[in-house]
mmCIF file of C-alpha atoms and ligand atoms in Angstrom:
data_model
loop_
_atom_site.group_PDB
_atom_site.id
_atom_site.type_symbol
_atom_site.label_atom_id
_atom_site.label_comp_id
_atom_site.label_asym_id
_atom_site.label_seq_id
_atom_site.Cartn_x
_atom_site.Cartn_y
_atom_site.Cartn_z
ATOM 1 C CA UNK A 25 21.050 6.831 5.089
ATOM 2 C CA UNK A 26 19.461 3.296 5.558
ATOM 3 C CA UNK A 27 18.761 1.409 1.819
ATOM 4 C CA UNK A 28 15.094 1.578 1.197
ATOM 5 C CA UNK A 29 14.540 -1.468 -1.574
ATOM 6 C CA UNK A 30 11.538 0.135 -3.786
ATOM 7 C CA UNK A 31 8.093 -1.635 -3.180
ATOM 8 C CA UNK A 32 5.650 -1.507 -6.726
ATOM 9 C CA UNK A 33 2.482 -2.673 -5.039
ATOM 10 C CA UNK A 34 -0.610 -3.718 -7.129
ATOM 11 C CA UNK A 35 -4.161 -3.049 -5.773
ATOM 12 C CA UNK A 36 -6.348 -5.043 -7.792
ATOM 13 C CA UNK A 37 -9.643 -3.996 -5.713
ATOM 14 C CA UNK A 38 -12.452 -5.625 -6.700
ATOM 15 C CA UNK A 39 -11.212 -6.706 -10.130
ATOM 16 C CA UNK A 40 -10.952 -10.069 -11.075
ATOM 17 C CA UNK A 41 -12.366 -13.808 -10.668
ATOM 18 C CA UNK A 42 -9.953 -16.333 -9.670
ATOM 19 C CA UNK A 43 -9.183 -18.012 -12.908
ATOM 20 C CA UNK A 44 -8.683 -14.420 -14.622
ATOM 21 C CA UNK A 45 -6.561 -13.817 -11.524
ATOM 22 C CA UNK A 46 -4.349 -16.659 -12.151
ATOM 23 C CA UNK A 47 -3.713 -15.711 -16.063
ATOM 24 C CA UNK A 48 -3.074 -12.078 -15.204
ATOM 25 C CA UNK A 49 -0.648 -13.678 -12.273
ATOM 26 C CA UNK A 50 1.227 -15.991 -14.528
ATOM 27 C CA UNK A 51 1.297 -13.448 -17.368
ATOM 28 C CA UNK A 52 2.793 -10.728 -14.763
ATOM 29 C CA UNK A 53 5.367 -13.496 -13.795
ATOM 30 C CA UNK A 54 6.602 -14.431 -17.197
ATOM 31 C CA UNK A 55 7.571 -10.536 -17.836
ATOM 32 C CA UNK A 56 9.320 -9.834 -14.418
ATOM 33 C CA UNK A 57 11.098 -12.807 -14.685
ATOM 34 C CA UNK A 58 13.389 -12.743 -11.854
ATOM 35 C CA UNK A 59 14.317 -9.221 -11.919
ATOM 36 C CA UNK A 60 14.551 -8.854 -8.384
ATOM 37 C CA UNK A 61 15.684 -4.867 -8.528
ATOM 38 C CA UNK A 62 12.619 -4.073 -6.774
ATOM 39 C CA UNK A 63 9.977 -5.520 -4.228
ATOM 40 C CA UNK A 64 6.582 -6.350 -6.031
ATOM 41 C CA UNK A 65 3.607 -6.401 -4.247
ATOM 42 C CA UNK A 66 -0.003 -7.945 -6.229
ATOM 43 C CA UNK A 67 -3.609 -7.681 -3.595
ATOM 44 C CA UNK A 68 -5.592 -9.907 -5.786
ATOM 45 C CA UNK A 69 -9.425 -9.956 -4.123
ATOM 46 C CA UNK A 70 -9.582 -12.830 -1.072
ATOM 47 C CA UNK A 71 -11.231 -15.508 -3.849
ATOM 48 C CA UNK A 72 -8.606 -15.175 -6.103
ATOM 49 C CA UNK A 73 -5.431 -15.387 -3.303
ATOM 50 C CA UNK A 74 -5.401 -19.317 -3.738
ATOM 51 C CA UNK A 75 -5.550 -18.998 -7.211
ATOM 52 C CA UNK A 76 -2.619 -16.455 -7.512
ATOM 53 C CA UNK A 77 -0.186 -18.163 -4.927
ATOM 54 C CA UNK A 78 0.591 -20.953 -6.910
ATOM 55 C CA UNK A 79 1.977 -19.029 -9.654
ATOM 56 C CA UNK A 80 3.995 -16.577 -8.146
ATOM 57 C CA UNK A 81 5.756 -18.762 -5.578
ATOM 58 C CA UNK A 82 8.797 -19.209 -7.094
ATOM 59 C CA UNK A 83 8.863 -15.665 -8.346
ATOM 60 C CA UNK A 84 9.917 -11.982 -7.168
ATOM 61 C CA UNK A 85 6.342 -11.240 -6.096
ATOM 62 C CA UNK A 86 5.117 -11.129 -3.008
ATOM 63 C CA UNK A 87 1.089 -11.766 -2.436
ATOM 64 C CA UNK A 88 -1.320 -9.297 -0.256
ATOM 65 C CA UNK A 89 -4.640 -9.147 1.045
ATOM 66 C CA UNK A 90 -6.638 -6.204 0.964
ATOM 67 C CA UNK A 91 -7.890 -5.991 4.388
ATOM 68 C CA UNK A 92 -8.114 -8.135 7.312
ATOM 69 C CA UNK A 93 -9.609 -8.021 10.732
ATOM 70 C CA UNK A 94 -7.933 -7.849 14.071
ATOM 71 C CA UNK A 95 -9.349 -10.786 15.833
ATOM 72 C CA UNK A 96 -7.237 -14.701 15.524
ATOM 73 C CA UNK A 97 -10.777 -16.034 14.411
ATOM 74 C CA UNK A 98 -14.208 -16.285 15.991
ATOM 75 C CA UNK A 99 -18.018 -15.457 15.123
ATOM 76 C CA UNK A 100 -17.297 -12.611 13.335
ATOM 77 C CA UNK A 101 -19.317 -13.668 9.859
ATOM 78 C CA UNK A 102 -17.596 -12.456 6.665
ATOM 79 C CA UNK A 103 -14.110 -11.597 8.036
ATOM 80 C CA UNK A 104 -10.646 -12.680 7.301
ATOM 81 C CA UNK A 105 -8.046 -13.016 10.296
ATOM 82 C CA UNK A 106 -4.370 -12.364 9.605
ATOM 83 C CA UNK A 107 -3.237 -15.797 10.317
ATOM 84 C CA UNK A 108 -5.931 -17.096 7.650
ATOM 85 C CA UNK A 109 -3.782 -14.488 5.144
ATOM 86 C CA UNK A 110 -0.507 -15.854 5.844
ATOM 87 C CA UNK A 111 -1.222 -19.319 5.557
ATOM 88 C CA UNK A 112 -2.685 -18.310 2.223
ATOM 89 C CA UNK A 113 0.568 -16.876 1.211
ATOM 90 C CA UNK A 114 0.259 -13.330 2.061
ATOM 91 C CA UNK A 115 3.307 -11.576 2.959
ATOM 92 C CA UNK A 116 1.556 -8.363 3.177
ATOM 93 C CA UNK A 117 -1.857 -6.506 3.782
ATOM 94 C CA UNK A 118 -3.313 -3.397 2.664
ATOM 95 C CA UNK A 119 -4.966 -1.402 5.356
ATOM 96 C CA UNK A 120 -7.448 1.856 5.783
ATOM 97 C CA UNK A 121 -7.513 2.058 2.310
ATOM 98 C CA UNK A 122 -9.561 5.478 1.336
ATOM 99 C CA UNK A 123 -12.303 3.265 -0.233
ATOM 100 C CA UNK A 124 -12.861 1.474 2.875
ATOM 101 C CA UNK A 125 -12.851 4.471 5.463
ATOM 102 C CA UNK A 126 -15.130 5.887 2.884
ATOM 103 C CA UNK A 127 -17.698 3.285 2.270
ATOM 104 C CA UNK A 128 -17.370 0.326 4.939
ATOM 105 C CA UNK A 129 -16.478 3.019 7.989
ATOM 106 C CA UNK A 130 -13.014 2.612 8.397
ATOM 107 C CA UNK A 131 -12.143 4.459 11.336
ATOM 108 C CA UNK A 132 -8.682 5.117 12.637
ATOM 109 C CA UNK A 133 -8.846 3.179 15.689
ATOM 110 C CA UNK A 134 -9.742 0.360 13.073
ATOM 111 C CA UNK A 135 -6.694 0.625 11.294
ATOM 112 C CA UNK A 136 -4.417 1.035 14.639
ATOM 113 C CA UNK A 137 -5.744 -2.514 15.813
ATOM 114 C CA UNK A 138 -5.613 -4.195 12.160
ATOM 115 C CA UNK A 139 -2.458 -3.050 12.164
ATOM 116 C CA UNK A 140 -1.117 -4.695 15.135
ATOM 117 C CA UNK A 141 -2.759 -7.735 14.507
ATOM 118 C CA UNK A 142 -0.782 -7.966 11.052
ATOM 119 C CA UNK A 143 2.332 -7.415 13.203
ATOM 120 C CA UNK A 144 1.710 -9.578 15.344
ATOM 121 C CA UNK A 145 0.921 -12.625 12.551
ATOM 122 C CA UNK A 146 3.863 -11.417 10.626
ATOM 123 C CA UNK A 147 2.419 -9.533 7.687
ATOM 124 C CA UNK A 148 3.943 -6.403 6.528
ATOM 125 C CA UNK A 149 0.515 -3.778 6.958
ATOM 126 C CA UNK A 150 0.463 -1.268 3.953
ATOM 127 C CA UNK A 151 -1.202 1.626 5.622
ATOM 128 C CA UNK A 152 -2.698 3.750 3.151
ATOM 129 C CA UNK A 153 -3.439 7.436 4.550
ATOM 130 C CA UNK A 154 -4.310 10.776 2.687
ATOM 131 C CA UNK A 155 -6.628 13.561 2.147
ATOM 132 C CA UNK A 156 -9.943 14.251 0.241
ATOM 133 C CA UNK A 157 -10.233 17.245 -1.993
ATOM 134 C CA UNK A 158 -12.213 19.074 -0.050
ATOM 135 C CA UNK A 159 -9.938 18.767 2.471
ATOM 136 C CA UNK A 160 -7.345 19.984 0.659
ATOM 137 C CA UNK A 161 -8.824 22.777 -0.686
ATOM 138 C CA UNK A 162 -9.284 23.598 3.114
ATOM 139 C CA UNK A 163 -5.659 23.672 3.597
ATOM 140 C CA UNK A 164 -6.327 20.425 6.254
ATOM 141 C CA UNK A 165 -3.824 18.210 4.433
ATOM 142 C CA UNK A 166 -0.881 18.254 6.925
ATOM 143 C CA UNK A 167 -3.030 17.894 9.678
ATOM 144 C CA UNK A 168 -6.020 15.063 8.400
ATOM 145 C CA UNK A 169 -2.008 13.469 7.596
ATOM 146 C CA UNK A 170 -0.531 14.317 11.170
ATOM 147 C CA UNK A 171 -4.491 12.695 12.686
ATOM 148 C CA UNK A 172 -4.143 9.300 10.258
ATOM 149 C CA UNK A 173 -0.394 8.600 11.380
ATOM 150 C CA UNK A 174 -1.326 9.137 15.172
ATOM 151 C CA UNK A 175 -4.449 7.250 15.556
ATOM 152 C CA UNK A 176 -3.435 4.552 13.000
ATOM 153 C CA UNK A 177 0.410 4.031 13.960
ATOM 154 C CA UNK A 178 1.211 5.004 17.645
ATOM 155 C CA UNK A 179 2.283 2.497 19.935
ATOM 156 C CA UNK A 180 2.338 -0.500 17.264
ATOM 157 C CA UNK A 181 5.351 -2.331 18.126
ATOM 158 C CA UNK A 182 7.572 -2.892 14.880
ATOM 159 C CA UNK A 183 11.097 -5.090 14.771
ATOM 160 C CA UNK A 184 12.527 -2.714 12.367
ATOM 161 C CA UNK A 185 11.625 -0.169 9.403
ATOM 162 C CA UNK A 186 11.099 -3.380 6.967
ATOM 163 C CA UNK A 187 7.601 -4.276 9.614
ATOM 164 C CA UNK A 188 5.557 -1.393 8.205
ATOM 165 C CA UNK A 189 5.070 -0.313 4.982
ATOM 166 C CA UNK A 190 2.754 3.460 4.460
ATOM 167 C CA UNK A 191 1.539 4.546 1.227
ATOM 168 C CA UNK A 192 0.486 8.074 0.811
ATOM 169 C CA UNK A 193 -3.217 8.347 -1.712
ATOM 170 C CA UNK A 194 -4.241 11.606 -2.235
ATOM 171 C CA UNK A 195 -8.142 10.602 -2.619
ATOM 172 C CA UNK A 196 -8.289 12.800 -5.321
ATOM 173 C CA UNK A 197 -6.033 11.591 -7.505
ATOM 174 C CA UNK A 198 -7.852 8.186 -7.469
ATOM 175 C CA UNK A 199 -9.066 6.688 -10.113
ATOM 176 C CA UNK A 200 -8.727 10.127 -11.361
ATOM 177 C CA UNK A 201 -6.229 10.286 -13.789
ATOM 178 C CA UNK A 202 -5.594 13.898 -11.852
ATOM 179 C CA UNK A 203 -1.927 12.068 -10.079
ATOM 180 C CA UNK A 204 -0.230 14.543 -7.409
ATOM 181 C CA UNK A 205 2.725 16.493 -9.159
ATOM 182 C CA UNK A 206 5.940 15.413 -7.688
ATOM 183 C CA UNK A 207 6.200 18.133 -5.560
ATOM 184 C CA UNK A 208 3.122 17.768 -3.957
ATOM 185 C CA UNK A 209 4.022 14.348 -3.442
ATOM 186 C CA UNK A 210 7.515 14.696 -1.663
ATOM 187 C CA UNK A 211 5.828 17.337 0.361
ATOM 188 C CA UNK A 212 3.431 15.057 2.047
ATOM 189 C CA UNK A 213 5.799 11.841 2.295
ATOM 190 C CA UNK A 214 8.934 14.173 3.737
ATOM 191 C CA UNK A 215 6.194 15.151 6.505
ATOM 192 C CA UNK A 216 5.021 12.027 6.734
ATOM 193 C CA UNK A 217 7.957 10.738 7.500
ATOM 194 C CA UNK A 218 8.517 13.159 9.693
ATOM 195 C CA UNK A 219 5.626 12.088 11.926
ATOM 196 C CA UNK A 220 6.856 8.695 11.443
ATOM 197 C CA UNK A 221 9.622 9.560 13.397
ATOM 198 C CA UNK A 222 8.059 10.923 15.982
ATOM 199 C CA UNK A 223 5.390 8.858 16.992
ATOM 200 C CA UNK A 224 7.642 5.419 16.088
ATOM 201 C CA UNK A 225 11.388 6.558 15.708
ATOM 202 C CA UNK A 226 13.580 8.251 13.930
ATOM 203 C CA UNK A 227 15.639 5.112 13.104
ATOM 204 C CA UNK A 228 12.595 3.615 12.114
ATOM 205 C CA UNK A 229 11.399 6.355 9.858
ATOM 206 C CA UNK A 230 14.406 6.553 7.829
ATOM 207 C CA UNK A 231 13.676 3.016 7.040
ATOM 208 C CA UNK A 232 10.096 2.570 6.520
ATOM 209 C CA UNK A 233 9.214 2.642 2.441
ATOM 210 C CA UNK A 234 6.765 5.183 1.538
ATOM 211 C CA UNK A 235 4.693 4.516 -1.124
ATOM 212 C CA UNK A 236 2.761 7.051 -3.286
ATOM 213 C CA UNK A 237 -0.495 6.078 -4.891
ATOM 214 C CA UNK A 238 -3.214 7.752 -7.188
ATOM 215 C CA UNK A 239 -2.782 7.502 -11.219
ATOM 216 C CA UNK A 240 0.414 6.178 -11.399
ATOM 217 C CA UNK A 241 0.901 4.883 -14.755
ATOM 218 C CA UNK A 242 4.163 4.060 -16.792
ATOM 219 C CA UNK A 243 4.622 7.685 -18.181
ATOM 220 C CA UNK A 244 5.099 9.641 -14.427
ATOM 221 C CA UNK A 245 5.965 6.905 -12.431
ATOM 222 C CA UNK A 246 9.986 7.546 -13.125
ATOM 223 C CA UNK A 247 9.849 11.191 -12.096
ATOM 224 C CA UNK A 248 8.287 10.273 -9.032
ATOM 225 C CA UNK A 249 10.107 7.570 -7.883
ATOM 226 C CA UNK A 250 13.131 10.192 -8.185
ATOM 227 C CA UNK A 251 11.974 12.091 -5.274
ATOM 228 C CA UNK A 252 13.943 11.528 -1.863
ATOM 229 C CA UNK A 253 10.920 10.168 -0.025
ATOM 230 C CA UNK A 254 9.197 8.563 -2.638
ATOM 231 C CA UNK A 255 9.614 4.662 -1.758
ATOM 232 C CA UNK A 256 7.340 3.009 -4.458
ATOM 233 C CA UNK A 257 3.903 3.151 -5.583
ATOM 234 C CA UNK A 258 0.797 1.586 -4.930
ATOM 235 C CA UNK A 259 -1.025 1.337 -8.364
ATOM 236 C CA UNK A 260 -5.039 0.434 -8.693
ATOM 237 C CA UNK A 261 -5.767 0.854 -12.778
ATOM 238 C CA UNK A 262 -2.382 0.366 -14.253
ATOM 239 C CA UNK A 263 -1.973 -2.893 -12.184
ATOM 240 C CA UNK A 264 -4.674 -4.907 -13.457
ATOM 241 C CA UNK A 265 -2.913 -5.425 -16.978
ATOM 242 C CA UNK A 266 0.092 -7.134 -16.457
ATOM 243 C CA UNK A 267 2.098 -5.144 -20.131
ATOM 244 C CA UNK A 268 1.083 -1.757 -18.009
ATOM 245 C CA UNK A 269 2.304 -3.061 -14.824
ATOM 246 C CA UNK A 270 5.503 -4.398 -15.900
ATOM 247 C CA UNK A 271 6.363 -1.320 -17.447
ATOM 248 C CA UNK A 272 5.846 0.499 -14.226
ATOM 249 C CA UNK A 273 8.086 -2.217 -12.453
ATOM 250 C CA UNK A 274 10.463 -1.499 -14.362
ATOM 251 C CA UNK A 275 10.511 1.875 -14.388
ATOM 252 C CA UNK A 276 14.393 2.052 -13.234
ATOM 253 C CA UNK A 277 15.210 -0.080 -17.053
HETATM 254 P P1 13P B 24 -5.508 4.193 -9.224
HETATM 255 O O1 13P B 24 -4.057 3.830 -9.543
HETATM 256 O O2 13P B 24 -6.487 3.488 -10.076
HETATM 257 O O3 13P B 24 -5.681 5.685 -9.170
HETATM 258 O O4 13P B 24 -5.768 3.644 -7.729
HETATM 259 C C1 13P B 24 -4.881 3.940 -6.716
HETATM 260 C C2 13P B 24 -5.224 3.119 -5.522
HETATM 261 O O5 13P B 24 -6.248 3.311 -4.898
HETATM 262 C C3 13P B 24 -4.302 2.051 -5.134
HETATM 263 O O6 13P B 24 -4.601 1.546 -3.877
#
């Protein structure tokens, strides 16, 4: 069974100038420390990325973007390229997250060729999948999960299981407070790591971190980080105060 180092990821949306960026950065820094017991992960909004880099540097946490587009550069007027992130500092890059495929048309075909252009400039893509409510209630879970991992993931061409990163957001337990029980949770990462495995590898499945996201906060991230295939979490909320956060880094304490 291949180690897979736990990856806390902040999503800090669109939250925060650039200076408020910097003291929640420096705050966040001064309480982790360098407690380097798991990967930490902050996707401060693309103004604030020089403002955050700076500070963390010399710390355990790693910077992200929270989108990118698939082209080196060119006329393509409000777009980042992934080259641009990584001289910024970004290690990693958030990807078809549900509020994008919801309200800038994210398709899957986007997120296959975003995600090869991260690869290919180095950054480790966070690949955010899941299912709406209504989707759920329809029993289509498994298979919008079985679509997503398919049309987003087949054929990229990965090193090894630390490349890739996926995080598993129910939609409807964003923002929500309503967080997936555990259960539900394991279900959908064991079979999305099953798919993993069969449109990359199983090698590389065994090794690629799954993250969950939706509501996690410090009182149920422990019991879900205790399931199997639960690899980390990918927090919106509870991420932009850095006393909240902390607590949820440190969830293992
Ligand atoms: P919340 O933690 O606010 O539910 O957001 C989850 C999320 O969308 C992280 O990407």
């Amino acid at each position: 069974m291949p180690q897979r180092k736990p990856l806390i990821a902040g999503n800090w949306k669109m939250f925060k100038t650039g200076p408020e960026a910097n003291a929640t950065a420096r705050h966040l820094a001064k309480l982790v420390g360098d407690d380097a017991t798991v990967d930490i992960m902050i996707a401060p909004p693309f103004t604030a990325l020089s403002a955050v880099s700076g500070v963390i540097e010399d710390t355990p946490i790693a910077l992200g973007a929270q989108n990118l587009y698939w082209e080196a550069e060119g006329a393509f007027t409000g777009e980042i390229s992934p080259g641009m992130l990584k001289a910024a500092g970004c290690t990693y890059a958030l990807i078809g997250h549900s509020e994008r495929r919801q309200y800038f048309g994210e398709s899957d075909d986007g997120v296959h060729r975003k995600t090869q252009a991260a690869l290919e400039s180095a950054i480790i893509p966070v690949v955010c999948i899941g299912e709406t409510e209504s989707e759920r209630e329809a029993g289509e879970t498994f298979s919008v999960l079985d679509k997503q991992i398919r049309l987003g993931l087949e054929g990229v061409s990965l090193r090894g299981p630390r490349d890739l990163v996926v995080a598993y957001e129910p939609v409807w337990a964003i923002g929500t407070g309503k967080t997936a029980t555990k259960d539900q949770a394991q279900e959908a990462h064991a079979f999305i790591r099953e798919k993993l495995a069969k449109v990359l590898s199983s090698d590389l499945a065994l090794g690629i971190r799954i993250l969950y996201g939706g509501s996690v906060k410090p009182d149920n991230v422990k019991e879900l980080m205790a399931m199997p295939d639960i690899d980390g979490a990918l927090v919106g909320g509870a991420s932009l105060k850095p006393e909240i956060f902390a607590e949820i880094i440190h969830f293992g304490a």
